[in-house]
Amino acid sequence: MQDHGSGLAVAGIQSALLFETPEEIYARVFREFKPRTTLPAFRVEFCRFANADSFIRLESGAIHVRISDLLEGAPAPVAEALAYILMGKLFRRPAARIYSHRYRLYLNRRDVRRQMHLVRQIRGRKFVSGPQGSHYNLETVFESLNGEHFEGLLARPQLGWSRGKSRSMLGHFDPSHNAIIISRIFDESSEPLIALEYVMFHEMLHLRYPVEHNGARRRVHTREFRQAEKKFAGLKEAKEILRRF
Ligand SMILES: [Zn+2]
């Protein structure tokens, strides 16, 4: 039995909850989803993932749950909420909002986010190619935008090209590794600089305007972010080009 001294209110939650093993929580939640089905065997395992991902699968009559060890010390109501979410995935019946809300509220807690950030830094390996592509140099692009929009004051993160020519992710900023990664799709003489500049500018704004956390809510593109993005001179033209991708 772990210590649940988090101060999270447990009113309204079955008192049984506090005395259950993870397997017992999953068995109880399973009962709610499938009251007439024979109870399968449960195996709940905490794994050293690089983030808070969790997985569930039904295999030869047993339910196997793999949970990030980041959640090993989570209060019982949070473990229960996750059980509803995962069981809902398994049986394609979304969990009640109360559970997804409770779970998100926990993940959004400052101390939990901080812990996840550290673990990602330590465990998550990151390949960053370096700024020089075969046609464009990301450092040049970054610094020209830095001068134009940030008075040259934005500290330059690691810059790299994606491994493949990703169309689904044109760019992203990874705060755990302080890196901006741009899709290699832009590294062609046939691709106009303005499209690459726009994607880079968008990721630079993520550096400038961090994600806002408020309760269970997480706002990635804040109002300030959106306002600042409108200042990009070739916005319309760039968006037209990206539409082809
Ligand atoms: Zn964005």
Short mmCIF file of N, CA, C and O in Angstrom, two decimals, residues 90-149:
data_model
loop_
_atom_site.label_atom_id
_atom_site.label_comp_id
_atom_site.label_asym_id
_atom_site.label_seq_id
_atom_site.Cartn_x
_atom_site.Cartn_y
_atom_site.Cartn_z
N LEU A 90 -10.31 -0.12 -24.42
CA LEU A 90 -10.34 -1.54 -24.75
C LEU A 90 -11.72 -1.94 -25.30
O LEU A 90 -11.82 -2.68 -26.27
N PHE A 91 -12.77 -1.41 -24.68
CA PHE A 91 -14.13 -1.80 -25.08
C PHE A 91 -14.80 -0.73 -25.95
O PHE A 91 -16.01 -0.75 -26.14
N ARG A 92 -14.02 0.20 -26.44
CA ARG A 92 -14.52 1.26 -27.33
C ARG A 92 -15.74 1.97 -26.77
O ARG A 92 -16.72 2.19 -27.46
N ARG A 93 -15.65 2.26 -25.47
CA ARG A 93 -16.71 3.05 -24.85
C ARG A 93 -16.03 4.11 -24.03
O ARG A 93 -15.47 3.81 -22.97
N PRO A 94 -16.01 5.34 -24.52
CA PRO A 94 -15.26 6.39 -23.85
C PRO A 94 -15.63 6.50 -22.36
O PRO A 94 -16.80 6.38 -22.00
N ALA A 95 -14.64 6.73 -21.53
CA ALA A 95 -14.86 6.86 -20.09
C ALA A 95 -15.70 8.10 -19.80
O ALA A 95 -15.67 9.08 -20.56
N ALA A 96 -16.44 8.07 -18.71
CA ALA A 96 -17.22 9.23 -18.29
C ALA A 96 -16.27 10.42 -18.10
O ALA A 96 -15.11 10.24 -17.71
N ARG A 97 -16.79 11.60 -18.36
CA ARG A 97 -15.97 12.81 -18.29
C ARG A 97 -15.29 12.99 -16.94
O ARG A 97 -14.18 13.49 -16.87
N ILE A 98 -15.98 12.58 -15.89
CA ILE A 98 -15.42 12.77 -14.55
C ILE A 98 -14.04 12.11 -14.45
O ILE A 98 -13.13 12.64 -13.83
N TYR A 99 -13.88 10.97 -15.14
CA TYR A 99 -12.60 10.26 -15.05
C TYR A 99 -11.52 10.91 -15.91
O TYR A 99 -10.38 11.07 -15.46
N SER A 100 -11.88 11.28 -17.13
CA SER A 100 -10.87 11.91 -17.98
C SER A 100 -10.47 13.26 -17.37
O SER A 100 -9.30 13.64 -17.41
N HIS A 101 -11.43 13.94 -16.77
CA HIS A 101 -11.14 15.22 -16.14
C HIS A 101 -10.20 15.03 -14.94
O HIS A 101 -9.21 15.74 -14.80
N ARG A 102 -10.52 14.06 -14.11
CA ARG A 102 -9.71 13.82 -12.91
C ARG A 102 -8.27 13.46 -13.31
O ARG A 102 -7.31 13.91 -12.71
N TYR A 103 -8.15 12.64 -14.35
CA TYR A 103 -6.83 12.21 -14.81
C TYR A 103 -6.03 13.39 -15.37
O TYR A 103 -4.86 13.58 -15.05
N ARG A 104 -6.69 14.21 -16.19
CA ARG A 104 -6.00 15.37 -16.79
C ARG A 104 -5.59 16.38 -15.72
O ARG A 104 -4.54 17.00 -15.80
N LEU A 105 -6.47 16.53 -14.75
CA LEU A 105 -6.18 17.46 -13.65
C LEU A 105 -4.87 17.05 -12.96
O LEU A 105 -4.04 17.89 -12.62
N TYR A 106 -4.70 15.76 -12.78
CA TYR A 106 -3.49 15.26 -12.13
C TYR A 106 -2.26 15.49 -13.02
O TYR A 106 -1.25 16.01 -12.56
N LEU A 107 -2.38 15.15 -14.31
CA LEU A 107 -1.23 15.32 -15.20
C LEU A 107 -0.85 16.78 -15.35
O LEU A 107 0.29 17.11 -15.64
N ASN A 108 -1.81 17.66 -15.15
CA ASN A 108 -1.54 19.09 -15.30
C ASN A 108 -0.98 19.72 -14.03
O ASN A 108 -0.65 20.89 -14.03
N ARG A 109 -0.93 18.97 -12.96
CA ARG A 109 -0.38 19.51 -11.72
C ARG A 109 1.07 19.91 -11.93
O ARG A 109 1.82 19.20 -12.59
N ARG A 110 1.46 21.01 -11.35
CA ARG A 110 2.79 21.54 -11.57
C ARG A 110 3.88 20.51 -11.22
O ARG A 110 4.82 20.30 -11.99
N ASP A 111 3.75 19.86 -10.07
CA ASP A 111 4.80 18.91 -9.66
C ASP A 111 4.86 17.71 -10.59
O ASP A 111 5.93 17.19 -10.88
N VAL A 112 3.69 17.28 -11.09
CA VAL A 112 3.66 16.13 -11.99
C VAL A 112 4.27 16.50 -13.34
O VAL A 112 5.06 15.75 -13.91
N ARG A 113 3.93 17.69 -13.82
CA ARG A 113 4.49 18.14 -15.10
C ARG A 113 6.01 18.26 -15.01
O ARG A 113 6.73 17.89 -15.92
N ARG A 114 6.46 18.75 -13.88
CA ARG A 114 7.89 18.94 -13.67
C ARG A 114 8.61 17.58 -13.69
O ARG A 114 9.63 17.40 -14.34
N GLN A 115 8.00 16.62 -13.02
CA GLN A 115 8.55 15.27 -12.97
C GLN A 115 8.60 14.66 -14.38
O GLN A 115 9.60 14.06 -14.78
N MET A 116 7.53 14.86 -15.15
CA MET A 116 7.47 14.30 -16.50
C MET A 116 8.53 14.94 -17.39
O MET A 116 9.15 14.28 -18.21
N HIS A 117 8.68 16.23 -17.20
CA HIS A 117 9.67 16.97 -17.99
C HIS A 117 11.07 16.41 -17.74
O HIS A 117 11.84 16.16 -18.66
N LEU A 118 11.38 16.18 -16.47
CA LEU A 118 12.70 15.65 -16.10
C LEU A 118 12.91 14.26 -16.69
O LEU A 118 13.97 13.96 -17.24
N VAL A 119 11.88 13.43 -16.56
CA VAL A 119 12.00 12.05 -17.04
C VAL A 119 12.19 12.03 -18.57
O VAL A 119 12.99 11.27 -19.09
N ARG A 120 11.46 12.91 -19.26
CA ARG A 120 11.62 12.98 -20.71
C ARG A 120 13.04 13.38 -21.09
O ARG A 120 13.61 12.87 -22.03
N GLN A 121 13.58 14.31 -20.32
CA GLN A 121 14.94 14.77 -20.60
C GLN A 121 15.94 13.63 -20.43
O GLN A 121 16.87 13.47 -21.19
N ILE A 122 15.72 12.85 -19.38
CA ILE A 122 16.69 11.81 -19.05
C ILE A 122 16.50 10.58 -19.93
O ILE A 122 17.45 10.03 -20.46
N ARG A 123 15.24 10.15 -20.09
CA ARG A 123 14.99 8.89 -20.79
C ARG A 123 14.81 9.04 -22.28
O ARG A 123 15.14 8.15 -23.04
N GLY A 124 14.18 10.13 -22.68
CA GLY A 124 13.85 10.27 -24.10
C GLY A 124 15.11 10.61 -24.87
O GLY A 124 15.72 11.63 -24.61
N ARG A 125 15.48 9.76 -25.77
CA ARG A 125 16.64 10.10 -26.57
C ARG A 125 16.19 11.01 -27.68
O ARG A 125 15.07 10.94 -28.15
N LYS A 126 17.07 11.86 -28.09
CA LYS A 126 16.67 12.80 -29.11
C LYS A 126 17.77 12.89 -30.14
O LYS A 126 18.91 13.13 -29.81
N PHE A 127 17.37 12.67 -31.38
CA PHE A 127 18.32 12.83 -32.46
C PHE A 127 18.07 14.19 -33.08
O PHE A 127 16.99 14.48 -33.54
N VAL A 128 19.07 15.06 -33.02
CA VAL A 128 18.93 16.36 -33.68
C VAL A 128 20.01 16.45 -34.75
O VAL A 128 21.20 16.35 -34.46
N SER A 129 19.54 16.63 -36.00
CA SER A 129 20.45 16.50 -37.14
C SER A 129 21.46 17.64 -37.25
O SER A 129 22.49 17.49 -37.87
N GLY A 130 21.17 18.78 -36.66
CA GLY A 130 21.99 19.96 -36.94
C GLY A 130 21.32 20.81 -38.00
O GLY A 130 20.46 20.32 -38.75
N PRO A 131 21.66 22.10 -38.07
CA PRO A 131 20.89 23.05 -38.87
C PRO A 131 21.12 22.99 -40.39
O PRO A 131 20.26 23.40 -41.15
N GLN A 132 22.27 22.46 -40.82
CA GLN A 132 22.57 22.51 -42.26
C GLN A 132 21.81 21.43 -43.03
O GLN A 132 21.98 20.25 -42.76
N GLY A 133 20.97 21.88 -43.96
CA GLY A 133 20.29 20.91 -44.82
C GLY A 133 21.01 20.85 -46.14
O GLY A 133 22.13 21.38 -46.27
N SER A 134 20.39 20.21 -47.15
CA SER A 134 21.08 20.20 -48.45
C SER A 134 20.78 21.49 -49.21
O SER A 134 21.54 21.87 -50.10
N HIS A 135 19.71 22.17 -48.83
CA HIS A 135 19.44 23.44 -49.51
C HIS A 135 19.35 24.64 -48.56
O HIS A 135 19.88 25.70 -48.84
N TYR A 136 18.69 24.45 -47.42
CA TYR A 136 18.52 25.55 -46.48
C TYR A 136 19.30 25.30 -45.19
O TYR A 136 19.53 24.15 -44.81
N ASN A 137 19.66 26.37 -44.51
CA ASN A 137 20.30 26.28 -43.20
C ASN A 137 19.34 26.86 -42.16
O ASN A 137 18.95 28.02 -42.22
N LEU A 138 18.98 26.03 -41.20
CA LEU A 138 17.96 26.43 -40.21
C LEU A 138 18.45 27.54 -39.29
O LEU A 138 17.66 28.34 -38.79
N GLU A 139 19.74 27.59 -39.06
CA GLU A 139 20.28 28.63 -38.20
C GLU A 139 20.13 30.01 -38.86
O GLU A 139 19.75 30.98 -38.22
N THR A 140 20.39 30.04 -40.15
CA THR A 140 20.23 31.28 -40.91
C THR A 140 18.77 31.73 -40.86
O THR A 140 18.48 32.91 -40.62
N VAL A 141 17.88 30.77 -41.07
CA VAL A 141 16.44 31.09 -41.06
C VAL A 141 16.04 31.59 -39.67
O VAL A 141 15.35 32.61 -39.53
N PHE A 142 16.49 30.88 -38.64
CA PHE A 142 16.15 31.25 -37.26
C PHE A 142 16.64 32.66 -36.96
O PHE A 142 15.89 33.50 -36.45
N GLU A 143 17.90 32.94 -37.27
CA GLU A 143 18.46 34.23 -36.87
C GLU A 143 17.86 35.39 -37.65
O GLU A 143 17.72 36.48 -37.12
N SER A 144 17.47 35.14 -38.89
CA SER A 144 16.86 36.25 -39.64
C SER A 144 15.48 36.58 -39.05
O SER A 144 15.13 37.74 -38.88
N LEU A 145 14.73 35.55 -38.65
CA LEU A 145 13.43 35.79 -38.00
C LEU A 145 13.63 36.39 -36.61
O LEU A 145 12.84 37.23 -36.17
N ASN A 146 14.66 35.94 -35.94
CA ASN A 146 14.97 36.44 -34.60
C ASN A 146 15.20 37.95 -34.65
O ASN A 146 14.66 38.71 -33.84
N GLY A 147 15.97 38.38 -35.64
CA GLY A 147 16.26 39.80 -35.80
C GLY A 147 15.01 40.60 -36.15
O GLY A 147 14.74 41.67 -35.61
N GLU A 148 14.20 40.01 -37.04
CA GLU A 148 13.04 40.72 -37.56
C GLU A 148 11.90 40.82 -36.54
O GLU A 148 11.22 41.83 -36.46
N HIS A 149 11.71 39.75 -35.75
CA HIS A 149 10.52 39.70 -34.88
C HIS A 149 10.81 39.72 -33.38
O HIS A 149 9.91 39.96 -32.59
#
